[in-house]
XYZ file of C-alpha atoms in Angstrom:
734
model
C 0.000 0.000 0.000
C 2.685 2.479 1.024
C 4.799 1.884 -2.146
C 1.688 2.487 -4.280
C 0.929 5.783 -2.513
C 4.551 6.891 -2.923
C 4.494 6.022 -6.642
C 1.293 8.046 -7.028
C 3.030 10.968 -5.322
C 6.049 10.721 -7.642
C 3.946 10.600 -10.819
C 1.776 13.475 -9.595
C 4.905 15.495 -8.864
C 6.328 14.704 -12.306
C 3.108 15.848 -13.994
C 3.151 19.056 -11.944
C 6.739 19.819 -12.974
C 5.864 19.079 -16.616
C 2.881 21.451 -16.370
C 4.764 24.297 -14.685
C 7.736 24.093 -17.050
C 5.913 23.725 -20.368
C 2.226 24.594 -20.049
C 1.635 26.930 -17.100
C 2.207 30.138 -19.101
C 0.237 29.030 -22.163
C -3.235 30.494 -22.685
C -4.757 27.133 -23.630
C -6.779 27.210 -20.423
C -9.407 24.708 -21.517
C -6.749 22.266 -22.697
C -4.848 22.773 -19.430
C -8.012 21.939 -17.511
C -8.289 18.603 -19.292
C -4.547 18.052 -18.906
C -4.612 18.537 -15.128
C -7.656 16.289 -14.743
C -6.105 13.585 -16.928
C -2.865 13.681 -14.930
C -4.817 13.195 -11.692
C -6.490 10.115 -13.137
C -3.295 8.682 -14.576
C -1.316 9.311 -11.362
C -3.612 6.986 -9.409
C -4.120 4.379 -12.143
C -0.681 4.087 -13.778
C 1.079 2.471 -10.757
C -1.469 -0.368 -10.900
C -0.421 -1.424 -14.398
C 2.422 -3.944 -14.709
C 4.964 -3.279 -17.449
C 6.672 -5.891 -19.627
C 9.737 -7.371 -17.975
C 12.082 -6.127 -20.706
C 10.906 -2.515 -20.373
C 11.086 -2.249 -16.601
C 14.015 -0.442 -14.982
C 13.279 -2.199 -11.708
C 15.049 -5.360 -10.666
C 14.351 -8.023 -13.207
C 13.469 -11.591 -12.510
C 16.479 -13.839 -12.907
C 16.298 -17.293 -14.401
C 18.661 -19.744 -12.799
C 19.847 -22.836 -14.663
C 21.349 -25.398 -12.385
C 23.258 -28.561 -13.186
C 22.587 -30.741 -10.162
C 26.070 -32.277 -10.166
C 27.616 -30.976 -6.959
C 29.350 -28.629 -6.764
C 29.036 -27.385 -10.365
C 26.494 -24.576 -10.898
C 25.678 -22.900 -14.173
C 23.723 -19.665 -14.303
C 22.352 -17.555 -17.078
C 20.480 -14.268 -17.242
C 16.874 -14.394 -18.382
C 17.677 -13.502 -21.945
C 20.337 -16.203 -22.393
C 19.574 -19.799 -23.440
C 20.543 -22.601 -21.060
C 23.707 -24.367 -22.055
C 22.971 -27.693 -20.330
C 20.880 -30.089 -22.478
C 18.576 -30.995 -19.642
C 18.835 -28.425 -16.864
C 16.553 -27.564 -14.021
C 15.543 -23.917 -14.454
C 14.259 -22.195 -11.372
C 12.431 -18.842 -11.776
C 11.723 -17.486 -8.304
C 8.395 -15.809 -7.773
C 8.468 -12.065 -7.564
C 8.557 -11.088 -3.934
C 8.515 -7.671 -2.397
C 11.910 -6.425 -1.248
C 12.740 -7.090 2.396
C 15.078 -5.074 4.572
C 18.293 -6.468 5.922
C 17.730 -8.898 8.766
C 19.759 -6.917 11.279
C 17.086 -4.224 11.208
C 14.131 -6.279 10.010
C 12.024 -6.004 13.151
C 12.686 -2.299 13.451
C 11.830 -1.705 9.803
C 8.616 -3.716 10.037
C 7.573 -1.730 13.077
C 8.402 1.491 11.261
C 6.363 0.459 8.198
C 3.432 -0.492 10.409
C 3.655 2.835 12.192
C 3.869 4.625 8.836
C 0.850 2.697 7.538
C -1.344 3.750 10.433
C -0.030 7.326 10.387
C -0.973 7.584 6.719
C -4.523 6.352 7.320
C -4.859 8.639 10.320
C -4.086 11.562 8.016
C -6.588 10.242 5.450
C -9.237 10.074 8.173
C -8.512 13.628 9.385
C -8.621 15.176 5.927
C -11.618 13.044 4.974
C -13.551 14.376 7.988
C -12.497 17.913 7.075
C -13.873 17.341 3.561
C -17.203 16.101 4.908
C -17.354 19.042 7.332
C -16.952 21.503 4.464
C -19.765 19.796 2.557
C -22.043 20.010 5.606
C -21.220 23.698 6.108
C -22.019 24.473 2.471
C -25.312 22.581 2.596
C -26.367 24.290 5.833
C -25.357 27.716 4.519
C -27.252 27.132 1.278
C -30.427 26.083 3.134
C -30.516 28.591 5.991
C -29.736 31.829 4.142
C -32.101 33.723 1.825
C -32.092 32.435 -1.754
C -32.845 34.053 -5.126
C -33.566 31.589 -7.930
C -32.191 32.815 -11.265
C -33.053 30.109 -13.790
C -30.704 27.189 -13.099
C -28.719 29.257 -10.568
C -29.350 29.683 -6.836
C -27.977 32.932 -5.406
C -27.565 32.630 -1.628
C -27.232 35.885 0.320
C -24.545 35.739 2.995
C -23.401 38.314 5.521
C -20.012 39.589 6.579
C -16.839 39.989 4.550
C -16.792 36.519 3.025
C -15.595 36.613 -0.568
C -18.139 35.548 -3.210
C -17.869 31.945 -4.363
C -19.850 29.145 -5.951
C -20.403 25.438 -5.484
C -22.517 23.255 -7.719
C -25.261 25.550 -9.013
C -25.196 27.812 -5.947
C -23.547 31.258 -5.709
C -22.717 32.634 -2.249
C -22.477 36.448 -2.159
C -23.196 39.424 0.084
C -25.106 41.776 -2.294
C -24.907 44.675 0.137
C -21.138 44.993 -0.284
C -20.981 45.785 -3.998
C -22.196 48.317 -6.522
C -24.522 47.047 -9.236
C -21.864 46.782 -11.973
C -19.497 44.945 -9.670
C -22.277 42.686 -8.393
C -23.357 41.857 -11.949
C -19.812 40.992 -13.053
C -19.358 38.745 -10.012
C -22.515 36.868 -10.964
C -21.356 36.559 -14.584
C -18.048 35.184 -13.340
C -19.598 32.612 -10.992
C -22.167 31.566 -13.607
C -19.309 30.621 -15.923
C -17.914 28.440 -13.122
C -21.297 26.771 -12.735
C -22.032 26.285 -16.446
C -18.676 24.663 -17.029
C -19.016 22.528 -13.881
C -15.751 23.701 -12.333
C -16.904 22.358 -8.966
C -16.247 18.865 -10.297
C -12.548 19.730 -10.773
C -12.349 21.156 -7.260
C -14.069 18.120 -5.738
C -11.692 15.742 -7.501
C -8.711 17.826 -6.362
C -9.976 17.739 -2.768
C -10.389 13.963 -2.902
C -6.832 13.738 -4.241
C -5.595 15.729 -1.254
C -7.305 13.346 1.169
C -5.080 10.516 -0.087
C -2.005 12.662 -0.822
C -2.152 14.915 2.241
C 1.531 14.247 3.029
C 2.718 15.321 -0.432
C 3.510 19.067 -0.582
C 3.371 18.951 -4.381
C -0.220 17.695 -4.208
C -1.212 20.954 -2.502
C 0.553 22.918 -5.235
C -1.222 20.770 -7.824
C -4.598 21.565 -6.279
C -3.769 25.260 -6.361
C -2.778 25.040 -10.034
C -6.135 23.434 -10.840
C -7.951 26.292 -9.111
C -5.724 28.933 -10.699
C -6.328 27.566 -14.185
C -10.095 27.546 -13.610
C -9.908 31.219 -12.710
C -7.800 31.968 -15.806
C -10.303 30.049 -17.926
C -13.274 31.918 -16.445
C -11.581 35.300 -16.834
C -10.754 34.439 -20.435
C -14.369 33.478 -21.160
C -15.623 36.765 -19.748
C -13.052 38.821 -21.651
C -14.484 37.465 -24.902
C -17.893 38.957 -24.136
C -18.710 42.400 -25.461
C -20.741 43.233 -22.333
C -17.630 42.944 -20.143
C -15.050 45.711 -20.294
C -11.577 44.419 -19.479
C -10.490 47.522 -17.563
C -13.607 47.699 -15.382
C -13.462 43.954 -14.782
C -9.887 44.175 -13.523
C -10.785 47.115 -11.286
C -13.658 45.098 -9.855
C -11.217 42.334 -9.006
C -9.390 44.815 -6.807
C -12.641 46.012 -5.206
C -13.703 42.487 -4.288
C -10.331 41.624 -2.713
C -10.912 40.744 0.936
C -9.036 38.837 3.633
C -11.832 36.343 4.379
C -11.517 33.530 1.906
C -14.232 30.933 1.285
C -14.101 27.176 1.836
C -11.589 25.313 -0.282
C -14.391 23.246 -1.844
C -15.727 26.301 -3.665
C -14.664 28.187 -6.768
C -14.214 31.772 -5.693
C -14.078 35.182 -7.280
C -11.570 36.545 -4.803
C -8.159 34.867 -4.960
C -4.682 35.355 -3.603
C -3.532 35.073 -7.250
C -4.986 38.459 -8.186
C -1.766 39.693 -9.845
C -1.424 36.490 -11.851
C -5.012 36.704 -13.062
C -4.624 40.252 -14.246
C -1.286 39.394 -15.882
C -2.809 36.436 -17.721
C -5.705 38.577 -18.928
C -3.224 40.910 -20.567
C -0.800 38.339 -21.872
C -0.438 37.552 -25.557
C -2.471 34.603 -26.767
C -0.407 31.432 -27.161
C 0.354 30.317 -30.688
C -1.332 27.047 -31.580
C 1.970 25.942 -33.056
C 3.156 25.283 -29.507
C 0.353 22.790 -28.827
C 2.737 19.933 -29.654
C 4.061 20.201 -26.088
C 1.062 18.246 -24.805
C 2.117 15.190 -26.779
C 5.314 14.857 -24.752
C 3.392 13.861 -21.652
C 3.071 10.332 -23.055
C 6.816 9.500 -23.087
C 7.120 11.063 -19.623
C 4.387 8.760 -18.307
C 5.961 5.793 -20.080
C 9.259 6.584 -18.349
C 7.512 6.707 -14.967
C 5.895 3.340 -15.658
C 9.239 1.774 -16.553
C 10.932 3.270 -13.494
C 8.263 2.618 -10.862
C 5.830 -0.066 -11.946
C 6.090 -3.686 -10.983
C 7.534 -5.717 -13.871
C 5.197 -8.415 -15.092
C 6.521 -11.626 -13.627
C 7.213 -14.465 -16.002
C 6.150 -16.984 -13.419
C 4.614 -17.054 -9.974
C 6.123 -20.332 -8.818
C 9.368 -22.198 -9.448
C 9.554 -23.465 -13.036
C 11.456 -26.370 -14.479
C 12.737 -26.224 -18.041
C 13.867 -29.156 -20.161
C 15.324 -28.525 -23.593
C 13.588 -25.176 -23.727
C 10.208 -26.576 -22.583
C 9.123 -24.951 -19.317
C 6.802 -26.674 -16.891
C 5.830 -25.929 -13.315
C 7.231 -27.983 -10.501
C 3.746 -29.044 -9.443
C 3.364 -30.758 -12.824
C 5.683 -33.413 -11.430
C 3.898 -35.876 -9.207
C 5.560 -37.489 -6.221
C 5.376 -40.742 -8.154
C 5.480 -41.614 -11.820
C 7.892 -42.722 -14.526
C 11.548 -42.005 -15.169
C 13.824 -42.124 -18.192
C 17.606 -41.875 -17.849
C 20.740 -41.553 -19.986
C 24.236 -42.305 -18.669
C 27.210 -40.380 -20.018
C 30.646 -40.905 -18.499
C 30.222 -40.583 -14.717
C 26.994 -38.553 -14.980
C 23.358 -39.635 -15.303
C 20.535 -37.414 -16.524
C 17.110 -38.487 -15.312
C 13.786 -37.160 -16.540
C 10.535 -37.648 -14.681
C 6.909 -37.854 -15.787
C 3.552 -38.839 -14.353
C 2.491 -39.885 -17.892
C 3.534 -43.475 -18.709
C 3.264 -42.764 -22.447
C 6.748 -41.272 -22.404
C 8.102 -40.266 -25.794
C 11.852 -40.338 -26.159
C 11.887 -36.954 -27.929
C 10.506 -35.237 -24.825
C 7.527 -33.750 -26.662
C 4.784 -35.371 -24.604
C 4.180 -35.766 -20.941
C 5.170 -33.402 -18.138
C 8.910 -33.703 -17.762
C 11.330 -32.615 -15.113
C 14.985 -33.418 -15.495
C 18.147 -33.159 -13.521
C 21.687 -34.504 -13.662
C 23.348 -36.518 -10.913
C 26.717 -38.130 -10.391
C 26.562 -41.892 -10.682
C 28.106 -42.041 -7.235
C 24.964 -40.340 -5.839
C 22.931 -43.408 -6.785
C 22.961 -46.813 -5.164
C 23.951 -49.613 -7.555
C 21.772 -49.481 -10.657
C 20.130 -52.592 -12.136
C 21.476 -53.511 -15.580
C 19.811 -56.034 -17.876
C 17.166 -56.974 -15.321
C 14.439 -55.302 -13.255
C 15.723 -53.943 -9.982
C 15.678 -51.154 -7.436
C 17.975 -48.253 -6.646
C 17.694 -45.003 -4.704
C 18.804 -41.369 -4.695
C 19.026 -39.998 -1.193
C 19.367 -36.386 -0.083
C 18.512 -34.499 3.088
C 15.083 -33.597 1.740
C 14.113 -37.226 1.110
C 14.584 -40.287 -1.028
C 13.681 -41.229 -4.591
C 12.897 -44.946 -4.741
C 13.482 -46.083 -8.325
C 12.450 -49.374 -9.925
C 13.286 -50.390 -13.489
C 16.308 -51.463 -15.488
C 19.122 -50.188 -17.702
C 20.017 -51.552 -21.120
C 23.424 -50.187 -21.892
C 23.450 -46.436 -21.142
C 19.672 -45.923 -21.130
C 17.085 -46.955 -18.609
C 13.468 -46.430 -17.587
C 11.017 -47.407 -14.891
C 8.947 -46.025 -12.034
C 9.831 -43.694 -9.178
C 8.317 -42.651 -5.877
C 9.476 -39.726 -3.751
C 9.417 -40.009 0.025
C 10.153 -36.854 1.976
C 12.304 -37.025 5.069
C 9.821 -36.056 7.767
C 12.450 -34.788 10.199
C 13.778 -32.544 7.397
C 10.267 -31.317 6.569
C 9.567 -30.649 10.238
C 12.807 -28.690 10.564
C 12.074 -26.584 7.486
C 8.498 -25.949 8.594
C 9.859 -24.626 11.885
C 12.637 -22.514 10.420
C 10.865 -21.044 7.367
C 7.973 -18.604 7.227
C 5.687 -21.111 5.472
C 5.135 -24.846 5.627
C 6.340 -27.032 2.756
C 3.747 -28.858 0.676
C 4.558 -31.885 -1.489
C 5.584 -29.728 -4.443
C 7.953 -27.738 -2.236
C 9.439 -30.895 -0.776
C 10.275 -32.216 -4.248
C 11.678 -28.826 -5.303
C 13.913 -28.781 -2.220
C 15.054 -32.311 -3.097
C 15.980 -31.411 -6.684
C 17.766 -28.210 -5.640
C 19.350 -30.131 -2.762
C 18.582 -27.511 -0.137
C 20.409 -28.508 3.023
C 19.676 -27.611 6.614
C 23.162 -26.243 7.197
C 22.651 -23.898 4.203
C 19.652 -22.368 5.922
C 21.632 -22.100 9.135
C 24.422 -20.303 7.261
C 21.948 -17.707 6.007
C 20.630 -17.174 9.513
C 24.161 -16.825 10.828
C 24.705 -14.105 8.225
C 21.754 -12.249 9.741
C 18.882 -13.289 7.481
C 15.919 -14.313 9.624
C 12.375 -15.119 8.595
C 13.356 -16.547 5.192
C 10.550 -17.729 2.899
C 10.686 -20.900 0.827
C 10.503 -18.883 -2.409
C 13.560 -16.912 -1.284
C 15.493 -20.018 -0.311
C 15.092 -21.880 -3.633
C 16.994 -19.425 -5.899
C 19.593 -18.791 -3.199
C 20.387 -22.482 -2.902
C 20.177 -23.067 -6.655
C 22.724 -20.326 -7.285
C 24.946 -21.570 -4.466
C 25.032 -18.145 -2.862
C 27.346 -18.981 -0.018
C 28.845 -17.184 2.963
C 31.905 -16.148 0.952
C 29.764 -14.399 -1.687
C 27.636 -12.670 0.931
C 30.779 -11.521 2.740
C 32.269 -10.180 -0.503
C 29.162 -8.051 -1.054
C 29.234 -6.726 2.494
C 32.966 -6.023 2.245
C 32.208 -3.927 -0.827
C 30.064 -1.604 1.259
C 26.633 -3.264 0.950
C 26.318 -3.984 4.656
C 22.531 -4.351 4.637
C 22.197 -6.212 1.336
C 18.927 -8.117 1.116
C 18.267 -11.617 -0.177
C 16.341 -10.137 -3.086
C 19.443 -8.186 -4.082
C 21.764 -11.178 -3.799
C 19.869 -13.308 -6.344
C 20.133 -11.043 -9.424
C 23.676 -10.032 -8.481
C 24.854 -13.653 -8.378
C 22.745 -14.719 -11.374
C 24.294 -11.990 -13.516
C 27.800 -12.695 -12.278
C 28.343 -9.461 -10.368
C 31.452 -10.053 -8.273
C 34.110 -8.108 -6.418
C 36.096 -7.496 -9.614
C 33.117 -6.044 -11.473
C 32.151 -3.803 -8.562
C 35.672 -2.395 -8.348
C 35.710 -1.886 -12.109
C 32.499 0.171 -12.024
C 33.685 2.210 -9.054
C 37.020 2.799 -10.755
C 35.105 4.142 -13.763
C 33.677 6.918 -11.595
C 30.687 5.402 -9.798
C 31.933 5.614 -6.242
C 28.436 5.339 -4.779
C 27.081 2.678 -7.127
C 24.019 0.852 -5.768
C 23.086 -2.806 -6.117
C 20.240 -1.856 -8.436
C 22.641 0.037 -10.676
C 25.081 -2.873 -10.669
C 22.339 -5.262 -11.791
C 21.179 -2.877 -14.497
C 24.725 -2.181 -15.691
C 25.621 -5.867 -15.800
C 22.393 -6.842 -17.554
C 23.049 -4.172 -20.195
C 26.682 -5.224 -20.614
C 28.022 -1.910 -19.329
C 31.691 -2.010 -18.354
C 34.407 0.548 -17.675
C 35.209 0.922 -21.382
C 31.613 1.731 -22.248
C 31.354 4.179 -19.340
C 34.482 5.981 -20.567
C 33.034 6.118 -24.073
C 29.734 7.561 -22.879
C 31.489 10.200 -20.785
C 33.467 11.167 -23.836
C 30.242 11.377 -25.832
C 28.635 13.482 -23.107
C 31.694 15.671 -22.795
C 31.816 15.040 -19.065
C 35.064 13.728 -17.609
C 34.066 14.259 -13.993
C 33.748 11.186 -11.764
C 30.118 11.622 -10.770
C 27.219 9.250 -10.292
C 24.568 11.523 -11.760
C 24.733 10.171 -15.296
C 23.910 6.550 -14.452
C 20.485 6.740 -16.045
C 21.997 8.347 -19.130
C 24.499 5.520 -19.524
C 21.799 2.862 -19.204
C 19.565 4.721 -21.643
C 22.407 5.218 -24.129
C 23.286 1.533 -23.947
C 19.710 0.299 -24.183
C 19.004 2.533 -27.170
C 22.320 1.898 -28.913
C 23.570 5.491 -28.854
C 27.280 5.416 -29.677
C 30.013 7.378 -31.469
C 28.872 6.156 -34.851
C 25.304 7.307 -34.204
C 26.406 10.784 -33.081
C 28.915 11.191 -35.913
C 26.185 10.393 -38.419
C 24.421 13.607 -37.346
C 27.622 15.603 -37.492
C 27.940 14.524 -41.109
C 24.437 15.905 -41.629
C 25.521 19.274 -40.211
C 24.009 18.858 -36.754
C 26.610 19.216 -33.992
C 26.467 19.602 -30.205
C 23.123 17.849 -29.838
C 22.085 17.865 -26.142
C 22.018 14.454 -24.467
C 18.268 14.471 -23.904
C 17.784 15.351 -27.561
C 19.921 12.370 -28.580
C 17.612 10.092 -26.625
C 14.553 11.733 -28.204
C 16.135 11.381 -31.659
C 16.714 7.682 -31.100
C 13.291 7.064 -29.584
C 11.516 8.820 -32.466
C 13.833 7.340 -35.125
C 15.052 10.750 -36.266
C 17.796 9.916 -38.755
C 20.428 12.003 -40.556
C 18.476 11.370 -43.756
C 15.406 12.977 -42.180
C 17.446 16.048 -41.242
C 19.065 16.202 -44.667
C 15.637 16.109 -46.278
C 14.815 19.403 -44.531
C 18.194 20.917 -45.364
C 17.675 20.002 -49.008
C 14.274 21.692 -48.845
C 16.000 24.946 -47.810
C 15.500 24.788 -44.034
C 19.007 24.635 -42.557
C 18.496 26.464 -39.266
C 15.987 24.168 -37.594
C 16.625 23.733 -33.872
C 17.103 20.107 -32.706
C 14.166 20.560 -30.351
C 11.940 21.406 -33.321
C 12.969 18.217 -35.093
C 11.556 16.271 -32.142
C 8.170 17.963 -32.398
C 8.123 17.584 -36.186
C 9.058 13.910 -36.177
C 6.586 13.098 -33.416
C 3.852 14.276 -35.794
C 5.548 12.740 -38.851
C 5.907 16.132 -40.531
C 7.893 15.803 -43.769
C 9.129 18.290 -46.398
C 6.558 16.788 -48.769
C 3.770 17.652 -46.328
C 5.010 21.258 -46.095
C 5.368 21.448 -49.873
C 1.696 20.550 -50.301
C 0.839 23.856 -48.591
C 3.404 26.010 -50.380
C 1.956 24.804 -53.656
C -1.383 26.271 -52.524
C 0.186 29.705 -52.107
C 1.316 29.661 -48.480
C 4.857 30.884 -49.208
C 5.969 31.856 -45.696
C 4.941 28.650 -43.998
C 7.565 27.205 -41.640
C 8.230 23.612 -40.532
C 7.114 24.390 -36.981
C 3.741 25.523 -38.382
C 3.274 22.065 -39.781
C 3.414 20.471 -36.325
C 0.100 22.057 -35.341
C -1.330 21.340 -38.802
C -0.416 17.672 -38.570
C -1.616 17.344 -34.979
C -4.988 18.900 -35.843
C -5.364 17.086 -39.164
C -5.240 20.193 -41.369
C -4.672 19.114 -44.965
C -4.757 20.839 -48.372
C -8.073 19.083 -48.982
C -9.498 20.727 -45.855
C -8.471 24.179 -47.130
C -9.864 23.489 -50.604
C -13.221 22.587 -49.100
C -13.496 26.191 -47.865
C -12.309 27.604 -51.167
C -15.155 25.738 -52.847
C -17.706 27.828 -50.876
C -15.947 31.151 -51.458
C -13.392 31.377 -48.661
C -10.154 31.893 -50.529
C -6.791 33.003 -49.113
C -7.570 31.990 -45.537
C -4.748 33.248 -43.322
C -2.460 30.470 -42.124
C -2.961 31.523 -38.482
C -6.743 31.114 -38.839
C -6.599 27.501 -39.984
C -5.777 25.949 -36.549
C -8.687 27.839 -34.968
C -11.072 26.557 -37.657
C -9.926 22.970 -37.321
C -9.728 22.951 -33.530
C -13.407 23.999 -33.460
C -14.204 21.354 -36.097
C -15.677 24.009 -38.379
C -16.662 22.761 -41.826
C -17.956 24.540 -44.936
C -21.304 22.832 -44.344
C -21.503 24.447 -40.907
C -20.958 27.920 -42.421
C -23.480 27.289 -45.214
C -26.107 26.272 -42.648
C -26.405 29.932 -41.549
C -27.651 31.017 -44.975
C -31.109 29.703 -44.119
C -31.345 32.289 -41.312
C -30.034 35.115 -43.519
C -26.317 35.241 -42.779
C -23.980 34.926 -45.770
C -20.282 35.604 -46.256
C -19.583 35.277 -42.550
C -16.132 36.458 -41.483
C -13.775 33.653 -40.448
C -13.124 35.256 -37.046
C -16.868 35.468 -36.432
C -17.526 31.865 -37.349
C -14.886 30.717 -34.848
C -16.590 32.532 -31.962
C -19.981 31.330 -33.218
C -18.864 27.680 -33.037
C -16.996 28.126 -29.769
C -20.100 29.407 -27.972
C -22.521 26.979 -29.600
C -24.534 29.441 -31.700
C -26.430 27.487 -34.358
C -29.209 28.301 -36.895
C -31.618 26.521 -34.558
C -30.539 28.795 -31.684
C -31.041 31.895 -33.844
C -34.563 30.752 -34.778
C -35.345 30.133 -31.120
C -34.148 33.623 -30.111
C -36.057 35.289 -32.949
C -39.185 33.556 -31.734
C -38.567 35.219 -28.363
C -38.204 38.656 -29.961
C -34.437 38.884 -30.442
C -34.435 39.751 -34.147
C -30.867 40.894 -34.906
C -29.321 41.606 -38.277
C -25.757 40.906 -37.070
C -24.555 37.445 -36.168
C -22.196 38.767 -33.500
C -25.159 39.974 -31.456
C -26.409 36.414 -31.184
C -22.930 35.453 -30.031
C -23.144 38.065 -27.272
C -26.634 36.892 -26.365
C -25.438 33.303 -26.111
C -22.473 34.284 -23.928
C -24.708 35.793 -21.241
C -27.406 33.167 -21.504
């Protein structure tokens, strides 16, 4: 639970930083509203989604291939094929990381305390939320009310700032002049019509579960700020509202008594920001491509934080590439064996229709030394046994030459089972008992782990440890290298990937003095060594021995960014590309040929950052040329990003030319398309007497929902105007 809440907090914080850096100063208030709401939803849902094993940056599940001939052990990483023809492959179930045993009890107590502290905070803030709701309901019911169509205007007393919640406006009418009072109502009605209370409610619910996160409080404030910017912007587009008088009224309404946080309120502590945003220049739609970069940011968070999808939830056995679960092997069944030199490989099945090619039946195989077996019967039926601490395999059958077959029955050693049941966290079932037999888990091995400080070991932890032969010497080597509190979960991937003292010293000598076990696993899995680190630092132009470029090195390696890749761009005339741009280039498959295609088209001064936006929308010189051929001579590549994102094509422009709208300004096209305005929509106004409508007018008409049907309805009520813009004004105050 706690890791999930922390992951939510991290994603929420990342979205907030993304918003404040790229979107906060843009005037796309409506889009920002949807963006902030979407990020809230994704912050709570994304951590629940598992990511594919190969994409996760978290510790990956290790596959362990063990040759049962003591003391030889062979291991491979997940991606590598097993070298032994009939190995036992153990894939430990994913378990949550445990702290080092020396502080286990203390850490568990701390986590328990943290768990209850968190829910105490949730309860406190939840009660505060309910209290605010009760106060609003009581205030709305007890005070005088004026019903204005769908709006309820509740008269309050004192210096409380005007605010709204749901369809109710709270205001003290005695405090304000008529013009000020009317503008306050217009402002709050916009909040109500656009259901801004929903955003505030969702933000308050978010705070209940993220009360400890300071960035969550900032996020809530940004939601409220944007709603105010959006409302101010809507009012500024109305002819009945004068910008100067509206801004003066903001100053008049300013008061120290702020309303409940559940409400949208006219008076804010962001007064200067609101006035500044009202007077700022409208954002160019060409910058709308920034929103698309949220997706790779979220993908990165998922890869960094989310649980990798486990390949198995219980130990698996693999024979010749065919994986089966250990519980597919019964405690009794049939065996087939092949002798080679002083080794014997035995396969087991509970299906007596054994095929010698291993393609039928449920097989489990392992290799023993002949000396591990009692004398084997040759040429005639007989009995022999394989005995280990975990139990005994009673075998009946015979050998002809170097091959043999027959029946087996496994009998667990009850004193061993009793010991393990006492020492481990869980009791062993029959499947576990057989797994412990095949892995040859010994009692003194468990005692060694306890002596090293690892208490409360689970059976799923013990299997990979024993299979990999992680002994006291290996544990000591890790602790001697500075990992004093190394956990069992850390030891398994380290040993499986072959991380040893030499490799650790090599990485530290390459500049990573404070390298972590997670970094070591990631580096080793990616094949990163000191030579590659030196090469990347040369690429990055950073010779300092610092640990802050670990993620860069992993990303460069995973994406195949090397000298050859960088030099290919230099040959195309693009030098000194920032590191983050290199990653974006590789991720979006931006090639030197793509860059050359723009240079050949006459655009040689395009910023690398612009290439990212262009490629993300698949903008090509041919796409730009299709517009220049229509007469748009000054069009730039960056203009095409918005065109491509919105789906503006030459065919779309020609459809307007067909109804008389020729030479539409290039800056007007995004507004037309974003409002989904079509020639048919414009023609529909001819039936109510409006022809040759100006492009700017038709945009405001569509934005406010003025239609021929609306005009007919208003004319029936006596509003018979000869100018379309008057119906726009009428609709805005409706």
